[in-house]
Each structure stands twice: as C-alpha cells, then as structure tokens.
mmCIF file of C-alpha atoms and ligand atoms in Angstrom:
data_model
loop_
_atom_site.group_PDB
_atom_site.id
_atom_site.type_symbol
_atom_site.label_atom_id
_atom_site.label_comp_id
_atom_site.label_asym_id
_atom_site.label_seq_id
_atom_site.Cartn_x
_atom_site.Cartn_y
_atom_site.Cartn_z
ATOM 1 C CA UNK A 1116 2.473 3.897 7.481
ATOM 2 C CA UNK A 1117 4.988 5.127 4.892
ATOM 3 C CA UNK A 1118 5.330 7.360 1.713
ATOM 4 C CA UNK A 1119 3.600 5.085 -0.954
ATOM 5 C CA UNK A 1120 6.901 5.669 -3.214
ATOM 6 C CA UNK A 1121 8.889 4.065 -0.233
ATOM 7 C CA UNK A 1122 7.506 0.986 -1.219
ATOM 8 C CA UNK A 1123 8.058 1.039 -4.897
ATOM 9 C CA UNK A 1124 7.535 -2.667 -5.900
ATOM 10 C CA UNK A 1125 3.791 -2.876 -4.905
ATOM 11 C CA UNK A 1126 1.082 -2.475 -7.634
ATOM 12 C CA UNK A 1127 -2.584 -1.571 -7.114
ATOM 13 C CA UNK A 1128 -5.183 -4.531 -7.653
ATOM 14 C CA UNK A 1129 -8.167 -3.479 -9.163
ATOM 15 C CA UNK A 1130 -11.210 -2.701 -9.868
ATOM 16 C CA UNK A 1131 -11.978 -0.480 -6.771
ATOM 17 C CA UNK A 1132 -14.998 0.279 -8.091
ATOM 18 C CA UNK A 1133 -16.940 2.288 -5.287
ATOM 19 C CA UNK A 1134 -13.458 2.773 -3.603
ATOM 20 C CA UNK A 1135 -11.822 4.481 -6.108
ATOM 21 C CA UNK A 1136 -12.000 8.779 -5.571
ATOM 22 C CA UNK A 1137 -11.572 11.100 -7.872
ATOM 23 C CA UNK A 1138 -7.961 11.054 -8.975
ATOM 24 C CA UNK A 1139 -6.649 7.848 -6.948
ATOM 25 C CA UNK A 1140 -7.748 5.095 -4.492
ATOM 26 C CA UNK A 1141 -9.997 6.396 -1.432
ATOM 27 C CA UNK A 1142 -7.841 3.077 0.830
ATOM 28 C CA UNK A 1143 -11.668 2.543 2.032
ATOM 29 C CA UNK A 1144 -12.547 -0.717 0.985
ATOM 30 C CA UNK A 1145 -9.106 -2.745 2.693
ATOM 31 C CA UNK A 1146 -5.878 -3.744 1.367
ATOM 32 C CA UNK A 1147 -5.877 -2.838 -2.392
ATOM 33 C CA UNK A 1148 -2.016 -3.377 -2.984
ATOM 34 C CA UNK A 1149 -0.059 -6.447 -3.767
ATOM 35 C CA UNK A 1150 3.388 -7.290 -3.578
ATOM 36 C CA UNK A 1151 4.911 -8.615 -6.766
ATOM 37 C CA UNK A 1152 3.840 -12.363 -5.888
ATOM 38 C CA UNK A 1153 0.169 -11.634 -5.393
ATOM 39 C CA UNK A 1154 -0.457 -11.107 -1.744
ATOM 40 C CA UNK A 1155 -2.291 -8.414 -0.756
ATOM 41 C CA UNK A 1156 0.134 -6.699 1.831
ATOM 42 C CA UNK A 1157 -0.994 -2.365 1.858
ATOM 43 C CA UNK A 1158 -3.835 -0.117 1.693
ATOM 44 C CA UNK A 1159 -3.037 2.939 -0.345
ATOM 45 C CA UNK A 1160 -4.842 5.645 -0.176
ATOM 46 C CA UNK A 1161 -3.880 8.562 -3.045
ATOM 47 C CA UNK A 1162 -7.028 10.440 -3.843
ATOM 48 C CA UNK A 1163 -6.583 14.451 -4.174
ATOM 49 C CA UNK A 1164 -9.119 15.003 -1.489
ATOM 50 C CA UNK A 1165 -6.683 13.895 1.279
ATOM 51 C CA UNK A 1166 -2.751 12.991 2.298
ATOM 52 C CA UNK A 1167 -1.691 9.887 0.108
ATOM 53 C CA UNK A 1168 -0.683 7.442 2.259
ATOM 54 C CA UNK A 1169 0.261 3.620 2.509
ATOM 55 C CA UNK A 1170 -0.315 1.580 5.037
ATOM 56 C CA UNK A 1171 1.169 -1.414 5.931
ATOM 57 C CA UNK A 1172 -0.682 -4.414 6.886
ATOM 58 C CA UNK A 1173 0.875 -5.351 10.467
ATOM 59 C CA UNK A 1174 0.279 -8.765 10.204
ATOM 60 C CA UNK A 1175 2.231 -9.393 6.711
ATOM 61 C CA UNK A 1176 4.546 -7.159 6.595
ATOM 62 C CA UNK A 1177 7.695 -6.719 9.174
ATOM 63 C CA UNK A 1178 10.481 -4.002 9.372
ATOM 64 C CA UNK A 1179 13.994 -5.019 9.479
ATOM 65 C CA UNK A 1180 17.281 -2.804 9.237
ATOM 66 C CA UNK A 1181 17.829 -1.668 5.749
ATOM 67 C CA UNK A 1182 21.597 -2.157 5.965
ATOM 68 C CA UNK A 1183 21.702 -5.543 7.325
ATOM 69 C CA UNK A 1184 23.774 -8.444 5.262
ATOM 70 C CA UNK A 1185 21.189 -11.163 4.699
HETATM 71 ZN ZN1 ZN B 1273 -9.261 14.271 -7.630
#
C-alpha cells in the first residue's frame, strides 16, 4: 500500500458508478486504476470519509530498488 501520489503515472478508469463516494473513489468495487498501457494494476481509495490510500495489486505489480541501473 502506498501514498496514491507515490505512484503518479496511474489514472483512474471509470465509471465507478455505485463505487464512487462522495468526493473520490470508495476502492470497493476492485482495481479501478490503470497504468499508462491499460492494465488495471491498483485500487485507490480517496473518498473524504476515510484515509486515501492505494493499493497495489500483488500479483502485477513488484518492488525493486529505486536506485538500481537497469
Ligand atoms: Zn466527500
């Protein structure tokens, strides 16, 4: 799980429909952001009523050392 501004070149898919809240997306109906080629890879969750989060989906996303020379 990480800041959603840590991960800056996802957009939201849409509509949410029943799964958007009040001021941003509940995260209750599954992954509802997609990297830049299309795959859905997050589920943010940003409404007022609670903490806005991101989380990553373990099973398409992987963590590797920011300061590594690919
Ligand atoms: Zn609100």
């Amino acid at each position: 799980m990480v800041h959603p501004k840590d991960a800056p070149d996802l957009h939201l898919t849409g509509p949410l429909s029943i799964h958007q809240g009040c001021c941003g997306p509940l995260g209750t109906g599954g992954r509802n952001m997609a990297c830049p080629c299309g795959a859905l890879v997050a589920t943010l969750a940003a409404d007022c009523m609670g903490p806005h989060e991101l989380h990553l989906d373990p099973l398409r996303v992987y963590a590797y050392p920011a300061d590594t020379t690919m």
